mmCIF file of C-alpha atoms and ligand atoms in Angstrom:
data_model
loop_
_atom_site.group_PDB
_atom_site.id
_atom_site.type_symbol
_atom_site.label_atom_id
_atom_site.label_comp_id
_atom_site.label_asym_id
_atom_site.label_seq_id
_atom_site.Cartn_x
_atom_site.Cartn_y
_atom_site.Cartn_z
ATOM 1 C CA MET W 211 -9.597 11.708 29.620
ATOM 2 C CA GLU W 212 -7.618 11.345 32.453
ATOM 3 C CA ASN W 213 -8.170 7.516 33.350
ATOM 4 C CA GLU W 214 -7.981 5.995 29.954
ATOM 5 C CA MET W 215 -5.216 5.443 27.600
ATOM 6 C CA LYS W 216 -4.802 4.540 24.184
ATOM 7 C CA LEU W 217 -2.208 1.640 23.110
ATOM 8 C CA ARG W 218 -0.146 1.313 20.199
ATOM 9 C CA SER W 219 -2.486 -1.028 18.155
ATOM 10 C CA GLY W 220 -5.014 1.938 18.540
ATOM 11 C CA ALA W 221 -7.153 0.279 21.056
ATOM 12 C CA THR W 222 -8.018 2.608 24.279
ATOM 13 C CA ILE W 223 -8.111 0.787 27.837
ATOM 14 C CA ARG W 224 -9.699 2.170 30.836
ATOM 15 C CA GLN W 225 -8.133 2.704 34.175
ATOM 16 C CA LEU W 226 -9.412 0.061 36.888
ATOM 17 C CA GLY W 227 -8.868 -0.383 40.676
ATOM 18 C CA GLY W 228 -7.593 -3.512 42.099
ATOM 19 C CA GLU W 229 -11.000 -4.583 43.346
ATOM 20 C CA GLU W 230 -12.848 -3.986 39.994
ATOM 21 C CA ALA W 231 -9.883 -5.719 38.273
ATOM 22 C CA SER W 232 -10.246 -8.686 40.468
ATOM 23 C CA ARG W 233 -14.001 -8.744 39.811
ATOM 24 C CA LYS W 234 -13.797 -9.362 36.374
ATOM 25 C CA ASN W 235 -10.937 -11.789 36.808
ATOM 26 C CA TYR W 236 -8.215 -9.755 35.331
ATOM 27 C CA LEU W 237 -4.923 -10.784 36.108
ATOM 28 C CA THR W 238 -1.455 -8.731 36.249
ATOM 29 C CA ARG W 239 1.540 -10.053 35.056
ATOM 30 C CA GLN W 240 2.806 -11.151 38.268
ATOM 31 C CA THR W 241 -0.238 -13.745 38.333
ATOM 32 C CA LEU W 242 0.340 -14.779 35.026
ATOM 33 C CA SER W 243 3.985 -15.411 35.630
ATOM 34 C CA LYS W 244 3.114 -17.496 38.837
ATOM 35 C CA LEU W 245 1.029 -19.226 36.536
ATOM 36 C CA HIS W 246 3.682 -19.590 34.161
ATOM 37 C CA LEU W 247 1.844 -17.752 31.405
ATOM 38 C CA MET W 248 2.066 -14.811 29.599
ATOM 39 C CA PRO W 249 -0.197 -12.331 27.980
ATOM 40 C CA SER W 250 -0.604 -13.137 24.112
ATOM 41 C CA GLY W 251 -2.413 -9.501 23.058
ATOM 42 C CA ASP W 252 -3.062 -6.329 24.351
ATOM 43 C CA PRO W 253 -3.813 -5.549 27.942
ATOM 44 C CA VAL W 254 -7.449 -5.187 28.948
ATOM 45 C CA ALA W 255 -7.258 -2.433 31.391
ATOM 46 C CA TYR W 256 -4.393 -0.716 33.249
ATOM 47 C CA ASP W 257 -3.772 1.215 36.869
ATOM 48 C CA VAL W 258 -1.072 3.317 38.076
ATOM 49 C CA ALA W 259 0.842 2.458 40.924
ATOM 50 C CA PRO W 260 1.988 5.089 43.689
ATOM 51 C CA ASP W 261 5.367 5.704 41.927
ATOM 52 C CA GLY W 262 3.569 6.604 38.651
ATOM 53 C CA GLN W 263 4.309 3.384 36.901
ATOM 54 C CA ILE W 264 1.583 1.728 34.784
ATOM 55 C CA ILE W 265 0.394 -2.116 35.928
ATOM 56 C CA TYR W 266 -1.663 -3.637 32.953
ATOM 57 C CA TYR W 267 -4.352 -5.780 33.399
ATOM 58 C CA PHE W 268 -4.679 -8.911 31.212
ATOM 59 C CA ASP W 269 -7.729 -11.194 30.184
ATOM 60 C CA PRO W 270 -7.229 -14.520 31.206
ATOM 61 C CA GLY W 271 -8.830 -15.593 27.799
ATOM 62 C CA ARG W 272 -5.958 -13.980 26.033
ATOM 63 C CA VAL W 273 -2.565 -15.893 27.582
ATOM 64 C CA VAL W 274 -0.306 -18.227 26.193
ATOM 65 C CA GLU W 275 2.140 -20.589 28.111
ATOM 66 C CA ALA W 276 5.436 -18.941 28.870
ATOM 67 C CA PRO W 277 8.380 -20.697 27.456
ATOM 68 C CA PRO W 278 10.161 -22.992 29.628
ATOM 69 C CA GLU W 279 13.444 -20.807 30.277
ATOM 70 C CA MET W 280 10.890 -18.191 31.896
ATOM 71 C CA TRP W 281 10.454 -20.614 34.678
ATOM 72 C CA TYR W 282 12.275 -23.804 34.656
ATOM 73 C CA PHE W 283 15.697 -23.509 36.647
ATOM 74 C CA PRO W 284 16.151 -26.854 37.879
ATOM 75 C CA ASN W 285 19.602 -26.108 39.921
ATOM 76 C CA ALA W 286 18.912 -22.789 40.654
ATOM 77 C CA ARG W 287 16.898 -20.687 42.931
ATOM 78 C CA LYS W 288 14.799 -18.102 41.790
ATOM 79 C CA ASP W 289 16.029 -14.874 42.294
ATOM 80 C CA THR W 290 13.110 -12.097 42.817
ATOM 81 C CA MET W 291 12.706 -8.589 43.874
ATOM 82 C CA THR W 292 9.449 -6.575 45.067
ATOM 83 C CA LEU W 293 8.819 -3.376 43.265
ATOM 84 C CA PRO W 294 7.260 -0.008 44.818
ATOM 85 C CA SER W 295 3.679 -1.098 43.725
ATOM 86 C CA GLY W 296 4.138 -4.869 45.412
ATOM 87 C CA THR W 297 4.699 -6.593 42.183
ATOM 88 C CA VAL W 298 7.379 -9.350 42.326
ATOM 89 C CA ILE W 299 9.488 -9.766 39.197
ATOM 90 C CA GLU W 300 11.898 -12.053 38.609
ATOM 91 C CA ARG W 301 15.539 -12.104 37.747
ATOM 92 C CA MET W 302 16.586 -13.113 34.421
ATOM 93 C CA SER W 303 19.651 -13.209 31.822
ATOM 94 C CA THR W 304 19.683 -10.508 29.543
ATOM 95 C CA LYS W 305 19.704 -13.269 26.768
ATOM 96 C CA ASN W 306 16.180 -14.853 28.233
ATOM 97 C CA ALA W 307 14.851 -11.330 28.421
ATOM 98 C CA ALA W 308 15.530 -10.593 24.712
ATOM 99 C CA ALA W 309 14.022 -13.805 23.761
ATOM 100 C CA ASN W 310 10.841 -13.008 25.532
ATOM 101 C CA GLY W 311 10.863 -9.384 23.801
ATOM 102 C CA TYR W 312 12.093 -7.913 27.308
ATOM 103 C CA TYR W 313 14.611 -5.148 26.651
ATOM 104 C CA THR W 314 16.425 -2.615 28.917
ATOM 105 C CA ARG W 315 14.879 1.103 28.979
ATOM 106 C CA GLU W 316 18.336 2.276 26.998
ATOM 107 C CA LYS W 317 17.738 -0.645 24.432
ATOM 108 C CA LEU W 318 14.047 0.444 23.831
ATOM 109 C CA CYS W 319 14.790 4.295 23.811
ATOM 110 C CA ARG W 320 17.420 3.267 20.643
ATOM 111 C CA MET W 321 14.698 1.252 19.207
ATOM 112 C CA HIS W 322 12.567 4.350 19.562
ATOM 113 C CA TYR W 323 9.990 3.069 22.092
ATOM 114 C CA GLU W 324 9.103 5.172 25.329
ATOM 115 C CA VAL W 325 8.606 2.921 28.314
ATOM 116 C CA VAL W 326 5.455 3.529 30.172
ATOM 117 C CA GLU W 327 4.782 0.225 32.125
ATOM 118 C CA GLU W 328 6.776 -0.978 35.358
ATOM 119 C CA PRO W 329 9.565 -3.282 34.670
ATOM 120 C CA VAL W 330 8.703 -7.000 34.154
ATOM 121 C CA ALA W 331 12.067 -8.341 34.877
ATOM 122 C CA TYR W 332 15.543 -7.563 36.243
ATOM 123 C CA THR W 333 19.390 -8.357 36.473
ATOM 124 C CA LEU W 334 22.235 -7.556 38.422
ATOM 125 C CA LYS W 335 25.219 -5.766 36.759
ATOM 126 C CA THR W 336 28.628 -7.074 37.798
ATOM 127 C CA ASP W 337 28.831 -4.287 40.285
ATOM 128 C CA LYS W 338 25.532 -5.444 41.751
ATOM 129 C CA SER W 339 23.291 -2.698 40.539
ATOM 130 C CA VAL W 340 20.112 -3.480 39.110
ATOM 131 C CA LEU W 341 19.172 -3.306 35.458
ATOM 132 C CA TYR W 342 15.421 -3.736 35.003
ATOM 133 C CA PHE W 343 13.784 -5.195 31.753
ATOM 134 C CA PHE W 344 10.692 -3.718 30.141
ATOM 135 C CA ASP W 345 8.273 -5.435 27.886
ATOM 136 C CA LYS W 346 8.618 -4.031 24.129
ATOM 137 C CA LYS W 347 4.649 -5.347 23.370
ATOM 138 C CA THR W 348 3.585 -2.782 25.967
ATOM 139 C CA ALA W 349 6.076 -0.015 25.382
ATOM 140 C CA LYS W 350 5.045 3.267 23.418
ATOM 141 C CA ARG W 351 6.320 3.526 19.879
ATOM 142 C CA LEU W 352 7.904 7.048 19.283
ATOM 143 C CA PRO W 353 7.420 8.711 15.989
ATOM 144 C CA LEU W 354 10.619 8.462 14.292
ATOM 145 C CA ASN W 355 12.447 11.735 12.929
ATOM 146 C CA CYS W 356 13.501 12.849 9.469
ATOM 147 C CA VAL W 357 16.551 11.129 8.568
ATOM 148 C CA ARG W 358 17.886 14.270 6.783
ATOM 149 C CA CYS W 359 16.849 17.330 9.214
ATOM 150 C CA GLY W 360 16.417 15.672 12.054
ATOM 151 C CA LYS W 361 13.986 18.171 13.508
ATOM 152 C CA ASP W 362 10.440 16.790 12.296
ATOM 153 C CA ILE W 363 8.654 13.636 12.544
ATOM 154 C CA ARG W 364 8.706 11.412 9.447
ATOM 155 C CA TYR W 365 6.110 11.605 6.468
ATOM 156 C CA LYS W 366 6.898 9.665 3.660
ATOM 157 C CA LYS W 367 10.330 7.782 2.513
ATOM 158 C CA LYS W 368 11.915 8.610 6.058
ATOM 159 C CA LEU W 369 11.558 12.099 5.600
ATOM 160 C CA CYS W 370 9.572 14.848 7.312
ATOM 161 C CA ARG W 371 7.046 16.605 4.913
ATOM 162 C CA ALA W 372 9.216 19.708 4.228
ATOM 163 C CA CYS W 373 12.138 17.695 3.372
ATOM 164 C CA TYR W 374 9.867 15.188 1.350
ATOM 165 C CA GLU W 375 8.395 18.116 -0.449
ATOM 166 C CA GLU W 376 11.992 19.534 -1.444
ATOM 167 C CA ASP W 377 12.800 16.019 -2.411
ATOM 168 C CA LEU W 378 9.833 15.564 -4.700
ATOM 169 C CA ALA W 379 10.387 19.093 -6.277
ATOM 170 C CA VAL W 380 14.006 18.113 -7.330
ATOM 171 C CA ARG W 381 12.535 14.637 -8.528
ATOM 172 C CA ARG W 382 9.928 15.904 -10.336
ATOM 173 C CA ALA W 383 11.981 18.819 -12.310
ATOM 174 C CA GLU W 384 14.417 15.982 -13.265
ATOM 175 C CA GLY W 385 11.125 13.864 -14.554
ATOM 176 C CA ASP W 386 9.718 16.937 -16.374
ATOM 177 C CA ALA W 387 12.868 17.149 -18.196
ATOM 178 C CA HIS W 388 13.085 13.580 -19.013
ATOM 179 C CA ARG W 389 9.938 13.590 -20.483
ATOM 180 C CA SER W 390 9.827 16.791 -22.269
ATOM 181 C CA ALA W 391 13.156 16.144 -23.778
ATOM 182 C CA HIS W 392 13.197 16.304 -27.456
ATOM 183 C CA TYR W 393 14.305 12.357 -28.584
ATOM 184 C CA HIS W 394 14.189 12.883 -32.324
ATOM 185 C CA MET W 395 12.895 9.634 -32.945
ATOM 186 C CA ALA W 396 11.605 8.430 -36.420
ATOM 187 C CA ARG W 397 7.831 7.056 -35.671
ATOM 188 C CA GLU W 398 8.866 3.934 -37.825
ATOM 189 C CA LYS W 399 11.961 3.107 -35.856
ATOM 190 C CA VAL W 400 9.901 2.891 -32.541
ATOM 191 C CA LEU W 401 7.981 -0.169 -32.019
ATOM 192 C CA PHE W 402 5.213 -1.175 -29.686
ATOM 193 C CA PHE W 403 4.583 -4.827 -28.939
ATOM 194 C CA ASP W 404 2.619 -6.913 -26.578
ATOM 195 C CA LEU W 405 2.572 -10.474 -25.745
ATOM 196 C CA GLU W 406 -0.292 -13.131 -24.462
ATOM 197 C CA LEU W 407 0.970 -15.922 -22.846
ATOM 198 C CA THR W 408 -0.135 -19.341 -21.434
ATOM 199 C CA GLY W 409 0.793 -17.992 -17.969
ATOM 200 C CA PHE W 410 3.327 -15.739 -15.863
ATOM 201 C CA TYR W 411 6.216 -17.929 -15.473
ATOM 202 C CA ASP W 412 9.619 -18.383 -17.486
ATOM 203 C CA HIS W 413 8.397 -21.999 -18.523
ATOM 204 C CA ASP W 414 4.945 -20.588 -19.959
ATOM 205 C CA GLU W 415 4.827 -19.792 -23.627
ATOM 206 C CA ILE W 416 3.586 -17.209 -26.236
ATOM 207 C CA LEU W 417 0.037 -17.414 -27.417
ATOM 208 C CA SER W 418 0.017 -14.337 -29.342
ATOM 209 C CA ILE W 419 2.142 -11.328 -30.671
ATOM 210 C CA THR W 420 1.141 -7.889 -31.700
ATOM 211 C CA ILE W 421 3.760 -5.553 -32.618
ATOM 212 C CA VAL W 422 2.798 -1.770 -34.071
ATOM 213 C CA ASP W 423 5.162 1.358 -34.830
ATOM 214 C CA ALA W 424 4.535 4.763 -33.821
ATOM 215 C CA THR W 425 2.669 5.776 -36.694
ATOM 216 C CA GLY W 426 -0.119 3.338 -35.797
ATOM 217 C CA LYS W 427 0.888 0.678 -38.857
ATOM 218 C CA LEU W 428 0.518 -2.663 -37.899
ATOM 219 C CA ILE W 429 3.769 -4.936 -38.199
ATOM 220 C CA MET W 430 2.796 -8.086 -36.826
ATOM 221 C CA ASP W 431 -0.422 -9.515 -35.092
ATOM 222 C CA THR W 432 -0.351 -13.519 -35.057
ATOM 223 C CA LEU W 433 -1.484 -16.126 -32.889
ATOM 224 C CA VAL W 434 1.262 -18.344 -31.854
ATOM 225 C CA LYS W 435 1.315 -21.994 -31.085
ATOM 226 C CA PRO W 436 2.691 -23.201 -28.134
ATOM 227 C CA GLN W 437 5.147 -26.253 -28.376
ATOM 228 C CA LYS W 438 4.784 -27.611 -25.053
ATOM 229 C CA LYS W 439 1.534 -26.476 -23.282
ATOM 230 C CA LYS W 440 -1.756 -27.861 -24.233
ATOM 231 C CA LYS W 441 -3.925 -25.915 -21.832
ATOM 232 C CA TRP W 442 -4.116 -22.710 -20.043
ATOM 233 C CA LYS W 443 -7.486 -22.421 -18.236
ATOM 234 C CA ASN W 444 -6.549 -19.619 -16.039
ATOM 235 C CA THR W 445 -4.913 -17.160 -18.547
ATOM 236 C CA GLU W 446 -7.617 -18.111 -20.998
ATOM 237 C CA LYS W 447 -10.133 -16.093 -19.129
ATOM 238 C CA VAL W 448 -7.883 -13.305 -19.435
ATOM 239 C CA HIS W 449 -7.030 -12.960 -23.058
ATOM 240 C CA GLY W 450 -9.651 -15.411 -24.252
ATOM 241 C CA ILE W 451 -7.073 -17.508 -26.382
ATOM 242 C CA THR W 452 -8.040 -21.057 -26.254
ATOM 243 C CA PRO W 453 -6.219 -23.984 -27.720
ATOM 244 C CA ASP W 454 -8.278 -24.608 -30.392
ATOM 245 C CA MET W 455 -7.614 -21.004 -32.046
ATOM 246 C CA VAL W 456 -4.010 -21.656 -31.830
ATOM 247 C CA SER W 457 -4.114 -25.459 -33.227
ATOM 248 C CA ASP W 458 -3.143 -24.229 -36.845
ATOM 249 C CA ALA W 459 -1.170 -21.274 -35.930
ATOM 250 C CA PRO W 460 2.801 -20.659 -36.727
ATOM 251 C CA SER W 461 5.124 -21.585 -33.932
ATOM 252 C CA MET W 462 7.645 -19.008 -32.643
ATOM 253 C CA LYS W 463 10.276 -21.214 -34.206
ATOM 254 C CA GLU W 464 8.777 -20.215 -37.278
ATOM 255 C CA LEU W 465 7.949 -16.576 -36.491
ATOM 256 C CA GLU W 466 11.637 -16.046 -35.094
ATOM 257 C CA PRO W 467 13.386 -15.159 -38.261
ATOM 258 C CA LYS W 468 10.458 -12.365 -38.942
ATOM 259 C CA ILE W 469 10.211 -11.083 -35.392
ATOM 260 C CA ARG W 470 14.402 -10.598 -35.136
ATOM 261 C CA GLN W 471 14.336 -8.794 -38.434
ATOM 262 C CA ILE W 472 11.401 -6.350 -37.126
ATOM 263 C CA PHE W 473 13.426 -5.713 -33.804
ATOM 264 C CA ASP W 474 16.661 -5.445 -35.413
ATOM 265 C CA GLU W 475 15.474 -2.393 -37.269
ATOM 266 C CA ALA W 476 13.933 -0.670 -34.416
ATOM 267 C CA GLU W 477 15.378 1.603 -32.131
ATOM 268 C CA ASN W 478 13.016 1.487 -29.420
ATOM 269 C CA ILE W 479 10.722 -1.319 -28.471
ATOM 270 C CA ILE W 480 8.195 -0.379 -25.898
ATOM 271 C CA ALA W 481 5.641 -2.490 -23.712
ATOM 272 C CA TYR W 482 3.618 -1.818 -21.166
ATOM 273 C CA GLY W 483 5.103 -3.547 -17.946
ATOM 274 C CA VAL W 484 7.980 -4.875 -20.072
ATOM 275 C CA SER W 485 9.476 -7.449 -17.640
ATOM 276 C CA THR W 486 7.264 -10.371 -18.377
ATOM 277 C CA ASP W 487 7.329 -9.715 -22.021
ATOM 278 C CA TYR W 488 11.153 -9.119 -22.024
ATOM 279 C CA SER W 489 11.739 -12.577 -20.232
ATOM 280 C CA HIS W 490 9.756 -14.546 -23.159
ATOM 281 C CA ILE W 491 11.419 -12.864 -25.943
ATOM 282 C CA LYS W 492 14.859 -12.362 -24.914
ATOM 283 C CA TYR W 493 16.039 -15.834 -26.108
ATOM 284 C CA LEU W 494 15.968 -14.548 -29.504
ATOM 285 C CA TYR W 495 19.265 -12.829 -28.796
ATOM 286 C CA GLU W 496 22.240 -14.081 -27.209
ATOM 287 C CA GLY W 497 25.344 -12.537 -25.417
ATOM 288 C CA LYS W 498 26.248 -8.969 -26.709
ATOM 289 C CA GLU W 499 23.092 -9.199 -28.974
ATOM 290 C CA GLN W 500 20.884 -9.648 -26.175
ATOM 291 C CA GLU W 501 22.285 -6.726 -24.278
ATOM 292 C CA ALA W 502 21.869 -4.416 -27.180
ATOM 293 C CA PHE W 503 18.274 -5.805 -27.489
ATOM 294 C CA ARG W 504 17.759 -5.001 -23.886
ATOM 295 C CA ASP W 505 19.142 -1.536 -24.512
ATOM 296 C CA LYS W 506 16.172 -0.635 -27.080
ATOM 297 C CA ILE W 507 13.496 -1.752 -24.625
ATOM 298 C CA ARG W 508 11.307 0.885 -22.820
ATOM 299 C CA CYS W 509 8.788 0.228 -19.998
ATOM 300 C CA CYS W 510 5.757 2.286 -20.646
ATOM 301 C CA ALA W 511 4.689 1.418 -17.057
ATOM 302 C CA ASN W 512 7.603 2.316 -15.287
ATOM 303 C CA GLU W 513 7.674 5.827 -16.686
ATOM 304 C CA TYR W 514 3.720 5.880 -15.717
ATOM 305 C CA VAL W 515 4.701 5.210 -12.204
ATOM 306 C CA ARG W 516 7.508 7.863 -12.514
ATOM 307 C CA TYR W 517 4.990 10.378 -13.506
ATOM 308 C CA ILE W 518 2.185 9.573 -11.075
ATOM 309 C CA THR W 519 4.702 9.488 -8.191
ATOM 310 C CA GLU W 520 6.049 13.022 -9.404
ATOM 311 C CA HIS W 521 2.559 14.688 -10.328
ATOM 312 C CA ARG W 522 -0.220 12.670 -8.696
ATOM 313 C CA PRO W 523 0.411 11.075 -5.440
ATOM 314 C CA ASP W 524 -3.133 10.810 -5.151
ATOM 315 C CA LEU W 525 -3.118 7.831 -7.858
ATOM 316 C CA SER W 526 -1.483 4.678 -6.578
ATOM 317 C CA HIS W 527 -2.777 1.890 -9.340
ATOM 318 C CA ALA W 528 -0.884 1.848 -12.537
ATOM 319 C CA SER W 529 -2.329 -0.666 -14.728
ATOM 320 C CA LEU W 530 -2.719 0.373 -18.462
ATOM 321 C CA THR W 531 -6.491 0.801 -17.821
ATOM 322 C CA ASP W 532 -5.444 3.451 -14.999
ATOM 323 C CA ALA W 533 -3.241 5.076 -17.259
ATOM 324 C CA MET W 534 -5.732 5.593 -19.955
ATOM 325 C CA SER W 535 -8.322 6.880 -17.624
ATOM 326 C CA CYS W 536 -5.563 9.283 -15.800
ATOM 327 C CA PHE W 537 -4.743 10.690 -19.279
ATOM 328 C CA GLU W 538 -8.572 10.440 -20.461
ATOM 329 C CA ILE W 539 -7.683 8.381 -23.305
ATOM 330 C CA GLU W 540 -10.103 6.516 -25.076
ATOM 331 C CA TRP W 541 -9.805 2.527 -26.201
ATOM 332 C CA ASN W 542 -9.365 1.640 -29.518
ATOM 333 C CA GLY W 543 -11.291 -1.518 -30.072
ATOM 334 C CA VAL W 544 -11.682 -4.134 -27.462
ATOM 335 C CA ALA W 545 -9.594 -3.333 -24.198
ATOM 336 C CA HIS W 546 -7.078 -6.235 -23.439
ATOM 337 C CA THR W 547 -6.948 -7.784 -26.817
ATOM 338 C CA SER W 548 -3.246 -7.442 -27.323
ATOM 339 C CA MET W 549 -4.059 -5.091 -30.305
ATOM 340 C CA ALA W 550 -6.075 -2.692 -28.357
ATOM 341 C CA ASP W 551 -3.354 -2.839 -25.539
ATOM 342 C CA THR W 552 -0.709 -2.137 -27.961
ATOM 343 C CA VAL W 553 -2.266 0.555 -29.423
ATOM 344 C CA ALA W 554 -3.197 1.848 -25.951
ATOM 345 C CA CYS W 555 0.269 1.630 -24.852
ATOM 346 C CA MET W 556 1.133 3.744 -27.775
ATOM 347 C CA LYS W 557 -0.800 6.781 -26.868
ATOM 348 C CA VAL W 558 0.036 6.647 -23.250
ATOM 349 C CA TRP W 559 3.494 7.033 -24.252
ATOM 350 C CA GLU W 560 2.791 9.886 -26.515
ATOM 351 C CA VAL W 561 1.302 11.604 -23.543
ATOM 352 C CA LEU W 562 4.139 11.062 -21.343
ATOM 353 C CA PHE W 563 6.914 11.994 -23.965
ATOM 354 C CA PRO W 564 5.078 14.843 -26.272
ATOM 355 C CA ASN W 565 8.534 15.529 -27.822
ATOM 356 C CA TYR W 566 9.594 11.962 -28.377
ATOM 357 C CA TYR W 567 9.345 11.744 -32.348
ATOM 358 C CA ALA W 568 11.071 14.116 -34.866
ATOM 359 C CA ASP W 569 7.798 15.157 -36.619
HETATM 360 ZN ZN1 ZN H 1646 13.615 17.045 7.507
#
C-alpha cells in the first residue's frame, strides 16, 4: 500500500495527517527536542513533507531524556534553521551528532544506510555551506553486496548465493578428499577416549576415563577419585557418578603411568569434542612431549561439523547424539555413559573416514 512503510525492525507504520497525529498525541522530533527528549524506539507513524522527505511521529510513552550536550549550551546562542516542512533543527558539532547516532548522508551511505527521513540537525562547513545530519536509527539498512563479485546481495559468509555455492563446492571437494583418503592405520594404534569430569573448567577433576581401540577392544574403563573436589552436584546429574562411587577408586596419580603407556603406544587418540578432555589430560606431558601428544589427538566433533557444513547445511546441531542420528547409528549400551559414548565416537569416525584403517 502507498501509505504504509516498513521499518528496519520489521514493524509496519502508517502515514498520518498532522491533525490525526496530534489527536493521538504523537510527537515529532522537533517537539521532542523542545522538551529535551529523544525517541527511544521505532516511530509509530509518519508523514511526507512537501519536498518528499519523511517526518516521523513518535509515541510520547516511548521517549528518553536527551543527553545534556544536545540542549545545554550555557554560553552559546542556539543556532537553528527551518526546513521546508517547517521543522526546526539545531546546529550541532559533528562530535555531538555522532554521540547521538546522527551522521551525514555520505557517512551513512558508507555504512550502507539510505536516508529517508528529513535531517535532524546540521552543522556549517568552513565555507559556511550546510551539512545535514540524519538519524541512523531511522535510516534504511541497504543490503550488502558480495565481497567477491560485488554484483549480488550477500547470502552467507559475506558472499552472494552463486559465489557461496562455488566456494562450498571447492571446500566440499577438499573435505571429501580428506575423508575418503587411505590412512592405512592399524586399528590397535587408534584409540578413542572419553572423560567424565566434575565440571567444565580447568580446575575441575577427572571422575572416569574410558579408552577403547578401533577394534572395539576395551583398553581402560575406570572411575577416578578426585584429589580436591568433594562434590559435583551439577555434572552428577549428567554422568551419574556420585562421590560414593569414586571413594575407593584409584587416583589419577596412580593411573598416570598406565595411561601414559597406553597413549605412548597409540598413533591417534580421538575423542568427540576433544578440547575439554585434552585440557584435563595434557598435563601428563610437558614441552616437546606435550606437542607430540597433541599431534596425535583428533577431534571427531570437528570432523563432523566440517562434514555437515559441506554436505548437510540443513543440520545445525553437532552433539554426539546428533551425529549418531545423522548417520543412523544405533547406541551400544546406555547413552552418555563414557563406555557408550566412546564406542559411539568410534562408529561416527568410521563413517566419516571409511578408509581410515589398513584392513
Ligand atoms: Zn558473488
